[in-house]
XYZ file of C-alpha atoms in Angstrom:
321
model
C 29.817 114.093 127.499
C 26.185 114.358 128.359
C 26.991 117.788 130.240
C 25.526 120.839 128.740
C 27.568 123.425 127.149
C 28.476 126.768 128.533
C 26.720 129.747 126.921
C 28.437 130.725 123.562
C 29.202 134.388 123.062
C 30.694 135.899 119.990
C 31.549 139.336 120.539
C 28.471 140.810 122.218
C 26.090 138.556 120.338
C 24.760 135.120 121.372
C 24.926 132.319 118.747
C 21.307 132.354 118.267
C 21.436 136.073 117.479
C 24.135 135.572 114.812
C 21.964 133.046 113.141
C 19.028 135.477 113.202
C 20.797 138.728 112.294
C 23.957 137.728 110.183
C 25.584 134.739 108.987
C 29.116 133.974 110.322
C 31.686 133.655 107.591
C 35.075 131.834 107.889
C 36.845 135.138 107.895
C 34.793 136.108 110.962
C 35.716 132.975 112.602
C 39.469 133.277 111.807
C 39.334 136.875 113.226
C 37.730 136.033 116.495
C 39.504 135.386 119.741
C 40.141 131.631 120.576
C 38.756 131.250 124.195
C 38.122 127.362 124.148
C 35.212 127.323 126.610
C 33.017 124.771 125.033
C 35.737 122.488 123.512
C 37.158 121.436 126.818
C 39.740 119.168 125.461
C 43.378 120.107 125.771
C 46.489 119.148 123.665
C 48.987 117.081 125.606
C 52.420 118.867 125.659
C 55.740 117.240 125.084
C 56.539 117.131 128.701
C 53.221 115.686 129.676
C 53.626 112.876 127.163
C 56.391 111.383 129.332
C 54.234 111.556 132.493
C 51.258 109.550 133.759
C 48.696 108.928 132.581
C 49.666 110.176 129.072
C 52.686 107.972 128.473
C 50.670 104.824 128.632
C 48.742 105.742 125.248
C 49.763 104.467 121.862
C 48.472 105.593 118.405
C 47.563 102.950 116.057
C 48.008 103.710 112.354
C 45.971 101.442 109.932
C 46.317 102.985 106.489
C 44.245 106.269 106.568
C 42.453 105.120 109.765
C 43.774 106.013 113.304
C 42.751 104.610 116.656
C 44.242 104.825 120.156
C 45.355 102.167 122.465
C 46.700 101.648 125.986
C 49.662 99.462 127.297
C 48.295 97.318 130.084
C 50.639 94.798 131.708
C 52.418 93.190 128.904
C 49.458 93.734 126.472
C 48.064 96.506 124.326
C 44.434 97.165 124.696
C 42.093 98.939 122.244
C 38.614 98.730 120.692
C 37.682 95.631 118.617
C 36.228 97.782 115.806
C 39.768 99.398 115.436
C 41.339 96.084 114.486
C 38.768 93.499 113.330
C 38.841 94.354 109.653
C 42.464 95.176 109.343
C 44.598 92.878 107.271
C 47.890 94.833 106.933
C 49.396 94.489 110.279
C 49.580 97.108 112.904
C 51.882 100.016 113.448
C 52.150 101.824 116.876
C 53.581 105.147 117.825
C 54.604 105.792 121.255
C 54.315 109.211 123.115
C 58.144 109.562 122.840
C 57.810 109.471 119.167
C 59.231 105.743 118.577
C 57.489 103.353 116.332
C 57.030 99.522 116.243
C 55.014 97.063 114.249
C 53.236 93.804 115.083
C 52.663 91.586 112.354
C 52.124 88.020 113.845
C 50.585 88.384 117.347
C 47.579 86.855 119.182
C 44.753 89.093 119.470
C 41.829 88.379 121.822
C 38.510 89.905 120.982
C 35.324 90.383 122.717
C 33.146 88.924 120.010
C 33.958 88.070 116.533
C 30.295 89.007 115.360
C 30.423 92.108 117.551
C 28.067 94.997 117.475
C 29.813 98.444 118.078
C 26.874 99.913 119.869
C 25.792 96.777 121.820
C 28.751 94.413 121.934
C 31.715 94.541 124.161
C 34.080 96.023 121.572
C 37.427 95.389 122.983
C 40.620 93.810 121.720
C 43.783 92.832 123.374
C 47.211 92.296 121.761
C 49.080 89.493 123.559
C 52.590 90.721 122.879
C 54.901 87.522 122.581
C 57.199 86.905 125.561
C 60.377 87.182 123.277
C 59.109 90.301 121.550
C 61.479 93.123 122.046
C 58.671 95.605 122.742
C 57.284 93.696 125.803
C 59.901 95.176 128.213
C 58.892 98.614 127.029
C 55.228 98.016 127.335
C 55.396 96.431 130.791
C 57.719 99.458 132.017
C 55.059 101.924 130.718
C 51.878 100.039 131.493
C 49.067 100.550 133.840
C 46.735 98.296 135.834
C 43.035 97.491 135.153
C 40.504 98.948 137.615
C 36.637 99.172 137.988
C 35.104 102.423 137.068
C 32.312 101.794 139.638
C 35.096 101.798 142.455
C 36.015 105.482 141.831
C 32.782 107.230 141.611
C 33.073 110.878 141.774
C 36.706 110.713 140.925
C 38.479 112.798 138.241
C 38.918 110.829 135.040
C 41.200 111.479 131.949
C 40.009 110.501 128.570
C 43.089 110.337 126.353
C 43.316 109.733 122.572
C 44.264 110.818 118.980
C 40.925 112.327 118.123
C 40.989 113.784 114.504
C 39.289 116.934 115.099
C 41.308 119.814 116.150
C 40.555 121.658 119.290
C 37.821 124.313 118.139
C 37.507 127.747 119.480
C 34.082 129.075 120.480
C 33.883 131.009 117.171
C 34.519 127.873 115.106
C 31.826 126.002 116.925
C 29.536 128.917 116.353
C 30.237 128.664 112.709
C 29.876 124.906 112.800
C 26.528 125.111 114.485
C 25.258 127.654 111.952
C 26.096 125.227 109.169
C 24.376 122.449 110.867
C 21.127 124.419 111.326
C 21.481 125.275 107.471
C 21.837 121.513 106.787
C 18.848 120.613 108.893
C 16.636 122.947 107.142
C 17.922 121.942 103.591
C 18.214 118.070 104.318
C 16.672 115.829 101.687
C 16.406 112.008 101.619
C 17.385 109.851 98.764
C 14.160 110.110 97.119
C 13.962 113.925 97.749
C 11.885 113.945 100.871
C 12.466 116.173 103.748
C 13.577 115.160 107.309
C 10.552 113.938 109.361
C 8.837 117.003 110.811
C 9.122 115.741 114.377
C 12.950 115.146 114.148
C 13.551 118.417 112.460
C 11.566 120.414 115.058
C 13.333 118.701 117.888
C 16.833 119.148 116.489
C 16.244 122.915 115.496
C 14.741 123.661 118.895
C 17.693 122.011 120.809
C 20.588 123.271 118.652
C 19.319 126.865 118.582
C 19.781 126.963 122.485
C 23.312 127.907 123.351
C 23.454 125.165 126.077
C 21.466 122.502 123.915
C 24.451 120.570 122.330
C 27.472 118.970 123.540
C 30.922 118.189 121.974
C 29.791 114.486 121.162
C 27.281 115.776 118.727
C 29.739 117.586 116.728
C 30.508 114.185 115.430
C 26.918 113.596 114.170
C 26.925 117.242 112.668
C 30.166 116.335 110.585
C 28.483 113.102 109.496
C 25.393 115.015 108.356
C 27.162 117.831 106.611
C 29.260 115.328 104.616
C 26.372 113.257 103.590
C 23.944 115.917 102.813
C 23.295 117.794 99.489
C 25.960 120.045 98.440
C 29.348 121.017 99.956
C 29.514 121.128 103.754
C 31.145 124.690 104.047
C 33.252 123.376 107.055
C 36.774 123.352 106.502
C 38.038 119.579 106.128
C 41.448 120.524 107.693
C 39.554 120.739 111.039
C 39.247 117.004 110.955
C 42.864 116.156 110.193
C 44.389 116.448 113.614
C 44.941 112.864 114.565
C 48.575 113.170 114.983
C 48.284 115.168 118.161
C 47.499 113.638 121.320
C 44.672 115.203 123.333
C 42.854 114.633 126.557
C 39.587 115.775 128.373
C 38.959 115.531 132.012
C 35.445 114.793 133.485
C 33.920 113.571 136.780
C 33.083 109.915 137.185
C 29.232 109.773 136.868
C 29.317 106.451 135.031
C 26.150 104.371 134.856
C 25.833 100.964 133.496
C 24.710 100.366 129.865
C 25.265 96.591 129.651
C 27.399 93.971 131.809
C 30.610 95.182 129.928
C 29.992 98.881 129.309
C 29.035 102.109 130.949
C 27.899 105.572 129.632
C 27.129 109.126 130.939
C 30.361 110.769 131.402
C 30.915 114.298 130.229
C 34.558 113.727 128.837
C 35.040 114.956 125.192
C 36.461 113.320 122.247
C 36.341 112.609 118.481
C 36.771 109.803 115.902
C 40.271 108.504 116.468
C 39.784 108.377 120.266
C 38.406 104.832 119.792
C 40.286 102.282 121.737
C 41.821 104.993 123.962
C 41.946 104.736 127.751
C 39.874 106.348 130.353
C 42.275 106.833 133.381
C 41.867 107.509 137.120
C 44.796 108.459 139.292
C 44.832 106.825 142.683
C 45.643 108.052 145.948
C 49.237 106.550 145.616
C 49.605 108.553 142.242
C 49.279 105.587 140.127
C 47.429 105.586 136.812
C 44.809 102.921 136.172
C 42.644 102.320 133.301
C 38.899 102.232 134.057
C 37.529 102.283 130.469
C 38.328 101.897 126.740
C 36.483 104.429 124.330
C 34.144 102.506 122.123
C 31.607 104.811 120.280
C 29.197 107.659 120.537
C 25.583 107.477 119.359
C 22.203 109.467 119.075
C 19.709 109.863 116.364
C 20.174 113.033 114.263
C 18.408 112.982 110.738
C 18.015 109.224 111.034
C 21.680 108.656 111.477
C 22.980 106.861 114.659
C 25.827 108.893 116.170
C 27.015 111.686 118.367
C 25.239 112.192 121.643
C 26.237 109.459 124.259
C 29.771 108.177 124.588
C 30.011 104.517 125.689
C 33.179 103.083 127.337
C 34.019 99.443 127.932
C 34.511 98.625 131.541
C 38.351 97.809 131.948
C 37.724 95.577 134.784
C 35.539 93.215 132.640
C 38.264 93.096 130.052
C 40.578 91.890 132.786
C 38.144 89.093 133.758
C 37.749 87.941 130.216
C 41.403 87.683 129.295
C 42.302 85.963 132.681
C 39.637 83.322 132.196
């Protein structure tokens, strides 16, 4: 997700030119062609949902919150921050549309006092042997693998991210709104954003290739918490019922013992807990990572720039101790 974006063209004008000459409106966005060059995610089709690696993914519904998970062996693997504060039980939805609940089940967690940015951030549901779902899970499961054994390979990041797939025109509008937010930002005591941060963000955002998809998460956070209405349609962020995927090359580098960063796979809130998959030479899907978080500093908030995955092989080691 650190990969720089392709140049963004709206009609014959660059995005920077659009900011300088005329403000985009939602009507402009809706009229524009949808080329999907910058948002590289794709929707998973009905036929794909029954194939590897997509069929191994589960959607977890927890009230208004949504996360993703993967069937591994006889277990269900997700991110710890998806489950640690849930007291209502868990409902899972499979890619074939069926649903099941788990009320009383052992859950192994990486650290009861975890830190989502620094901690291991994984959770494993040990589905009981006599549970009617275990056979289904085993038949649709993948094996663990070490991401560093597959350097340079194609990877699939799969999950139920809540943001719809945006057209280039929609991203242009979003970027314009974010620049407006940066310039008008005020702290709780009425102060402006620190000059150094403001200069850095404006300089980077105003370059067509300066921002990646991960940072859209940060923009939405800022637009929601800034003064006034965001101007970005809220329905853009209500797409968590649709399974999506993004492909990237494995350029992982270690963050800590349990985690790695540095991939250019794209995602959104709701992808948390979802799997990062590799297809081996025999055509078998293997899970090499579990989506944890994205973070950077924009306007003083930690979010957005660098995606962090938990190394699946480290999870396997821990649960087999």
